[in-house]
Short mmCIF file of C-alpha atoms in Angstrom, two decimals:
data_model
loop_
_atom_site.label_atom_id
_atom_site.label_comp_id
_atom_site.label_asym_id
_atom_site.label_seq_id
_atom_site.Cartn_x
_atom_site.Cartn_y
_atom_site.Cartn_z
CA UNK L 1 -26.89 -3.53 -3.05
CA UNK L 2 -27.29 -1.16 -0.12
CA UNK L 3 -24.38 0.51 1.65
CA UNK L 4 -25.09 -1.59 4.74
CA UNK L 5 -24.13 -4.65 2.68
CA UNK L 6 -20.49 -3.50 2.53
CA UNK L 7 -19.02 -5.43 5.43
CA UNK L 8 -15.41 -4.23 5.49
CA UNK L 9 -12.94 -1.80 3.97
CA UNK L 10 -9.16 -2.08 3.86
CA UNK L 11 -8.27 1.60 4.15
CA UNK L 12 -4.46 1.43 3.94
CA UNK L 13 -1.68 2.11 4.22
CA UNK L 14 0.05 2.48 0.86
CA UNK L 15 3.17 0.35 0.26
CA UNK L 16 2.28 -1.89 3.21
CA UNK L 17 1.30 -5.08 1.31
CA UNK L 18 -2.44 -4.54 1.41
CA UNK L 19 -2.55 -6.05 -2.08
CA UNK L 20 -1.26 -9.29 -0.55
CA UNK L 21 -4.07 -9.12 1.98
CA UNK L 22 -6.67 -8.38 -0.67
CA UNK L 23 -5.61 -11.31 -2.83
CA UNK L 24 -5.60 -13.68 0.12
CA UNK L 25 -9.18 -12.72 0.95
CA UNK L 26 -10.33 -12.76 -2.68
CA UNK L 27 -9.25 -16.39 -2.99
CA UNK L 28 -12.13 -17.32 -0.65
CA UNK L 29 -15.44 -17.82 -2.52
CA UNK L 30 -17.24 -16.53 0.58
CA UNK L 31 -15.67 -13.09 0.03
CA UNK L 32 -16.59 -10.58 -2.69
CA UNK L 33 -14.20 -7.73 -3.47
CA UNK L 34 -13.74 -5.58 -6.59
CA UNK L 35 -10.37 -6.26 -8.17
CA UNK L 36 -9.14 -2.69 -8.70
CA UNK L 37 -8.88 -0.14 -5.93
CA UNK L 38 -12.01 2.00 -6.21
CA UNK L 39 -10.71 5.12 -4.40
CA UNK L 40 -14.34 6.24 -4.26
CA UNK L 41 -14.24 7.98 -0.87
CA UNK L 42 -11.00 9.76 -1.81
CA UNK L 43 -10.47 10.44 -5.53
CA UNK L 44 -13.79 9.62 -7.20
CA UNK L 45 -16.43 10.78 -4.74
CA UNK L 46 -18.08 12.92 -7.40
CA UNK L 47 -19.11 9.76 -9.28
CA UNK L 48 -21.76 9.09 -6.67
CA UNK L 49 -22.83 6.20 -4.47
CA UNK L 50 -24.60 4.32 -7.27
CA UNK L 51 -21.35 4.15 -9.20
CA UNK L 52 -19.56 2.86 -6.10
CA UNK L 53 -22.06 0.08 -5.46
CA UNK L 54 -22.05 -0.93 -9.12
CA UNK L 55 -18.36 -1.81 -8.85
CA UNK L 56 -18.97 -4.81 -6.61
CA UNK L 57 -19.29 -8.30 -8.12
CA UNK L 58 -22.75 -9.61 -8.97
CA UNK L 59 -24.19 -11.74 -6.19
CA UNK L 60 -22.00 -9.94 -3.66
CA UNK L 61 -24.94 -9.46 -1.30
CA UNK L 62 -24.83 -13.18 -0.52
CA UNK L 63 -21.18 -13.05 0.50
CA UNK L 64 -18.95 -11.08 2.83
CA UNK L 65 -18.36 -7.90 0.85
CA UNK L 66 -15.49 -5.46 1.05
CA UNK L 67 -13.02 -3.36 -0.85
CA UNK L 68 -9.45 -2.07 -0.59
CA UNK L 69 -8.33 1.49 -1.36
CA UNK L 70 -5.10 2.68 0.24
CA UNK L 71 -5.95 6.34 -0.31
CA UNK L 72 -8.67 6.20 2.35
CA UNK L 73 -6.01 6.50 5.05
CA UNK L 74 -4.09 9.49 3.70
CA UNK L 75 -7.04 11.49 2.28
CA UNK L 76 -8.38 13.89 4.96
CA UNK L 77 -11.97 13.80 3.62
CA UNK L 78 -12.19 10.00 3.48
CA UNK L 79 -12.98 9.10 7.12
CA UNK L 80 -16.13 11.25 7.25
CA UNK L 81 -17.27 9.97 3.86
CA UNK L 82 -16.65 6.34 4.74
CA UNK L 83 -18.51 6.66 8.02
CA UNK L 84 -21.47 8.47 6.47
CA UNK L 85 -21.97 5.70 3.90
CA UNK L 86 -20.71 2.69 5.88
CA UNK L 87 -21.27 3.39 9.59
CA UNK L 88 -21.30 -0.30 10.51
CA UNK L 89 -18.40 -1.52 8.37
CA UNK L 90 -15.29 -3.11 9.82
CA UNK L 91 -12.07 -1.32 8.91
CA UNK L 92 -8.67 -2.89 8.36
CA UNK L 93 -5.35 -1.05 8.37
CA UNK L 94 -1.95 -2.59 7.69
CA UNK L 95 1.05 -0.53 8.74
CA UNK L 96 4.74 -0.78 7.96
CA UNK L 97 7.82 0.86 9.37
CA UNK L 98 7.18 4.42 8.08
CA UNK L 99 10.84 4.88 7.15
CA UNK L 100 10.79 1.82 4.91
CA UNK L 101 7.36 2.79 3.60
CA UNK L 102 8.67 6.19 2.55
CA UNK L 103 11.63 4.66 0.74
CA UNK L 104 9.48 2.03 -0.97
CA UNK L 105 7.05 4.74 -2.13
CA UNK L 106 9.96 6.80 -3.44
CA UNK L 107 11.36 3.78 -5.32
CA UNK L 108 7.98 3.17 -6.94
CA UNK L 109 7.83 6.70 -8.34
CA UNK L 110 11.52 6.56 -9.25
CA UNK L 111 11.06 3.51 -11.46
CA UNK L 112 8.05 5.24 -13.04
CA UNK L 113 10.26 8.19 -13.89
CA UNK L 114 8.20 10.59 -11.76
CA UNK L 115 10.99 11.58 -9.34
CA UNK L 116 14.72 12.08 -9.72
CA UNK L 117 17.71 10.34 -8.18
CA UNK L 118 18.38 12.95 -5.45
CA UNK L 119 16.70 11.00 -2.66
CA UNK L 120 17.39 13.70 -0.06
CA UNK L 121 15.27 16.12 -2.05
CA UNK L 122 12.25 13.86 -1.50
CA UNK L 123 12.84 12.19 1.87
CA UNK L 124 14.60 14.77 4.01
CA UNK L 125 12.05 15.97 6.62
CA UNK L 126 13.78 19.36 6.80
CA UNK L 127 13.72 20.20 3.11
CA UNK L 128 11.40 17.90 1.12
CA UNK L 129 8.67 19.73 -0.76
CA UNK L 130 6.82 16.61 -1.96
CA UNK L 131 5.36 15.67 1.43
CA UNK L 132 3.59 12.52 0.22
CA UNK L 133 6.57 10.28 1.00
CA UNK L 134 6.89 11.64 4.53
CA UNK L 135 3.39 12.44 5.72
CA UNK L 136 1.79 9.20 4.49
CA UNK L 137 3.73 7.46 7.26
CA UNK L 138 2.19 9.53 10.08
CA UNK L 139 -0.17 6.69 10.88
CA UNK L 140 -1.58 7.80 14.20
CA UNK L 141 -2.48 11.20 12.78
CA UNK L 142 -4.28 9.47 9.90
CA UNK L 143 -6.05 6.99 12.17
CA UNK L 144 -7.43 9.61 14.56
CA UNK L 145 -10.39 10.65 12.35
CA UNK L 146 -11.46 7.00 12.06
CA UNK L 147 -11.10 6.43 15.79
CA UNK L 148 -13.32 9.46 16.42
CA UNK L 149 -16.08 7.89 14.34
CA UNK L 150 -15.79 4.13 14.81
CA UNK L 151 -15.60 2.04 18.00
CA UNK L 152 -12.05 0.77 18.53
CA UNK L 153 -13.23 -2.84 18.17
CA UNK L 154 -14.32 -2.18 14.58
CA UNK L 155 -10.83 -1.13 13.52
CA UNK L 156 -8.20 -3.85 13.05
CA UNK L 157 -4.66 -2.47 13.03
CA UNK L 158 -2.17 -4.90 11.54
CA UNK L 159 1.61 -4.78 11.25
CA UNK L 160 3.52 -5.62 8.09
CA UNK L 161 6.19 -7.18 10.31
CA UNK L 162 3.75 -9.86 11.48
CA UNK L 163 2.75 -10.65 7.92
CA UNK L 164 6.41 -11.30 7.08
CA UNK L 165 7.08 -13.56 10.05
CA UNK L 166 3.87 -15.58 10.25
CA UNK L 167 1.68 -15.02 7.16
CA UNK L 168 -0.76 -17.83 7.94
CA UNK L 169 -1.38 -16.63 11.50
CA UNK L 170 -1.66 -13.09 10.16
CA UNK L 171 -4.37 -14.08 7.70
CA UNK L 172 -6.16 -16.13 10.37
CA UNK L 173 -6.28 -13.02 12.55
CA UNK L 174 -7.87 -11.00 9.75
CA UNK L 175 -10.39 -13.72 8.97
CA UNK L 176 -11.38 -14.00 12.63
CA UNK L 177 -11.94 -10.23 12.75
CA UNK L 178 -14.27 -10.57 9.76
CA UNK L 179 -16.13 -13.54 11.26
CA UNK L 180 -14.61 -16.08 8.87
CA UNK L 181 -13.24 -19.49 9.80
CA UNK L 182 -9.50 -20.15 9.37
CA UNK L 183 -8.47 -21.05 5.83
CA UNK L 184 -5.12 -22.10 4.40
CA UNK L 185 -3.10 -19.36 2.82
CA UNK L 186 -3.57 -19.63 -0.97
CA UNK L 187 -0.49 -20.63 -2.95
CA UNK L 188 -0.54 -17.36 -4.89
CA UNK L 189 -0.20 -15.40 -1.65
CA UNK L 190 3.07 -17.21 -0.87
CA UNK L 191 4.61 -15.66 -3.95
CA UNK L 192 5.76 -12.15 -4.63
CA UNK L 193 3.12 -9.47 -4.98
CA UNK L 194 5.46 -6.97 -6.54
CA UNK L 195 9.11 -7.42 -7.40
CA UNK L 196 11.26 -4.32 -7.64
CA UNK L 197 14.05 -6.37 -9.25
CA UNK L 198 11.87 -7.15 -12.27
CA UNK L 199 13.42 -5.64 -15.44
CA UNK L 200 11.65 -2.45 -16.49
CA UNK L 201 12.12 0.56 -18.71
CA UNK L 202 14.59 3.00 -17.22
CA UNK L 203 13.10 6.06 -15.49
CA UNK L 204 14.55 8.38 -18.16
CA UNK L 205 13.04 6.31 -20.99
CA UNK L 206 9.68 6.18 -19.22
CA UNK L 207 9.69 9.98 -18.99
CA UNK L 208 10.46 10.27 -22.69
CA UNK L 209 7.63 7.91 -23.60
CA UNK L 210 5.05 9.55 -21.33
CA UNK L 211 3.56 11.84 -24.06
CA UNK L 212 2.97 8.91 -26.45
CA UNK L 213 1.62 6.40 -23.95
CA UNK L 214 -2.02 6.84 -25.04
CA UNK L 215 -1.03 6.08 -28.63
CA UNK L 216 0.86 2.88 -27.84
CA UNK L 217 -1.52 1.57 -25.16
CA UNK L 218 -3.65 -0.47 -27.67
CA UNK L 219 -0.51 -2.34 -28.78
CA UNK L 220 0.86 -3.29 -25.34
CA UNK L 221 -0.30 -6.92 -25.53
CA UNK L 222 0.86 -7.57 -29.08
CA UNK L 223 3.86 -9.90 -29.72
CA UNK L 224 5.77 -7.13 -31.49
CA UNK L 225 5.38 -4.71 -28.58
CA UNK L 226 6.53 -7.36 -26.10
CA UNK L 227 9.51 -8.27 -28.26
CA UNK L 228 10.62 -4.63 -28.48
CA UNK L 229 10.12 -4.14 -24.76
CA UNK L 230 12.32 -7.14 -23.94
CA UNK L 231 15.17 -5.44 -25.79
CA UNK L 232 15.07 -2.22 -23.78
CA UNK L 233 14.11 -3.24 -20.23
CA UNK L 234 16.68 -3.67 -17.49
CA UNK L 235 16.83 -4.07 -13.74
CA UNK L 236 16.45 -0.69 -12.08
CA UNK L 237 19.39 0.57 -10.01
CA UNK L 238 17.72 2.43 -7.16
CA UNK L 239 19.37 5.37 -5.39
CA UNK L 240 20.96 4.42 -2.10
CA UNK L 241 19.30 5.27 1.20
CA UNK L 242 21.95 7.08 3.31
CA UNK L 243 22.04 6.12 6.95
CA UNK L 244 22.11 9.78 8.04
CA UNK L 245 18.89 10.42 6.10
CA UNK L 246 17.31 7.33 7.60
CA UNK L 247 18.16 8.59 11.08
CA UNK L 248 16.58 11.98 10.36
CA UNK L 249 13.42 10.19 9.31
CA UNK L 250 13.46 8.21 12.55
CA UNK L 251 13.43 11.47 14.47
CA UNK L 252 10.64 12.85 12.31
CA UNK L 253 8.40 9.84 12.95
CA UNK L 254 9.25 9.26 16.61
CA UNK L 255 6.36 11.29 18.17
CA UNK L 256 3.75 9.68 15.93
CA UNK L 257 5.17 6.20 16.54
CA UNK L 258 4.95 6.75 20.29
CA UNK L 259 1.21 7.47 20.00
CA UNK L 260 0.72 4.42 17.78
CA UNK L 261 2.53 2.23 20.31
CA UNK L 262 0.14 3.37 23.03
CA UNK L 263 -2.85 2.73 20.78
CA UNK L 264 -1.97 -0.83 19.79
CA UNK L 265 0.03 -1.87 22.85
CA UNK L 266 3.11 -2.87 20.86
CA UNK L 267 6.76 -1.84 21.14
CA UNK L 268 7.85 -0.41 17.78
CA UNK L 269 11.34 0.74 18.77
CA UNK L 270 12.84 -1.60 16.17
CA UNK L 271 11.42 0.62 13.42
CA UNK L 272 14.23 3.11 14.10
CA UNK L 273 16.96 0.42 13.94
CA UNK L 274 18.70 0.21 10.51
CA UNK L 275 19.54 -3.43 11.25
CA UNK L 276 15.81 -4.16 11.18
CA UNK L 277 15.22 -2.50 7.79
CA UNK L 278 12.86 -4.47 5.55
CA UNK L 279 14.09 -2.75 2.37
CA UNK L 280 17.70 -3.80 1.74
CA UNK L 281 17.98 -1.50 -1.30
CA UNK L 282 20.80 0.96 -0.81
CA UNK L 283 21.65 -0.34 2.67
CA UNK L 284 23.32 -3.65 1.85
CA UNK L 285 25.52 -5.21 -0.80
CA UNK L 286 24.32 -5.63 -4.37
CA UNK L 287 23.69 -9.33 -3.79
CA UNK L 288 20.95 -8.39 -1.32
CA UNK L 289 19.15 -6.57 -4.10
CA UNK L 290 18.52 -9.91 -5.78
CA UNK L 291 16.60 -11.05 -2.70
CA UNK L 292 14.95 -7.71 -2.00
CA UNK L 293 11.78 -7.69 -0.06
CA UNK L 294 8.90 -9.52 -1.71
CA UNK L 295 6.07 -7.28 -0.66
CA UNK L 296 7.42 -3.75 -1.17
#
């Protein structure tokens, strides 16, 4: 396969339901996509182009071929690398309210045991030292290098909000951009992609087990391992998201959102409204946690 055979790349953003989009496209036999995120143009560029091309399914040259790696949006080197190898590819970006994206990203690392419960330490624009949660939501800044290299018509900018409201129309829009006929949304894509209410090991226990993970990995699928795991997992209680912190984040993102609005011709003022939050964790009653957002 030659690089010109790669027709499209979903470049991000992280925690914006691009996995939902990938699975919906993969359900079409006309589309060929590697199952894992390759992260070639961001984290594994040293492996070389041959390695990259070898990751695509056999017979992919006869189908519409693409891949999805969220890190291509937030890695500064990625746009130049993508363009050098795939100058004629179509690019897809799916964007979510950056405030909710930051909180969802924080919750993911919290349940992994990689961050603590002091949410202000990680999400306060004035004091956070781990800038990943904050800066990965500066979408216009991340899109600029792609817009400098690709014609605007080759970059499809989608909104997570639209996927929530009208998933079939959302998918039809993507398929039209890729030159595909409309196709019914697969049943699997109507279900949850990731469920933060699913019982898991507590963050503290995950941290304790981190050093021995390589040793227990071969046993993860055994009945005994699963039986033991069922005894120790529980639903994660996520730290609350204070309204004052949310408002500070709204101010932090406001200049970037204004540029994004001008670029896509959409009013995104609702992103700063707590009543429009798509992550009810920490903002609503405990009962809302049971029906927490499907695609976080």
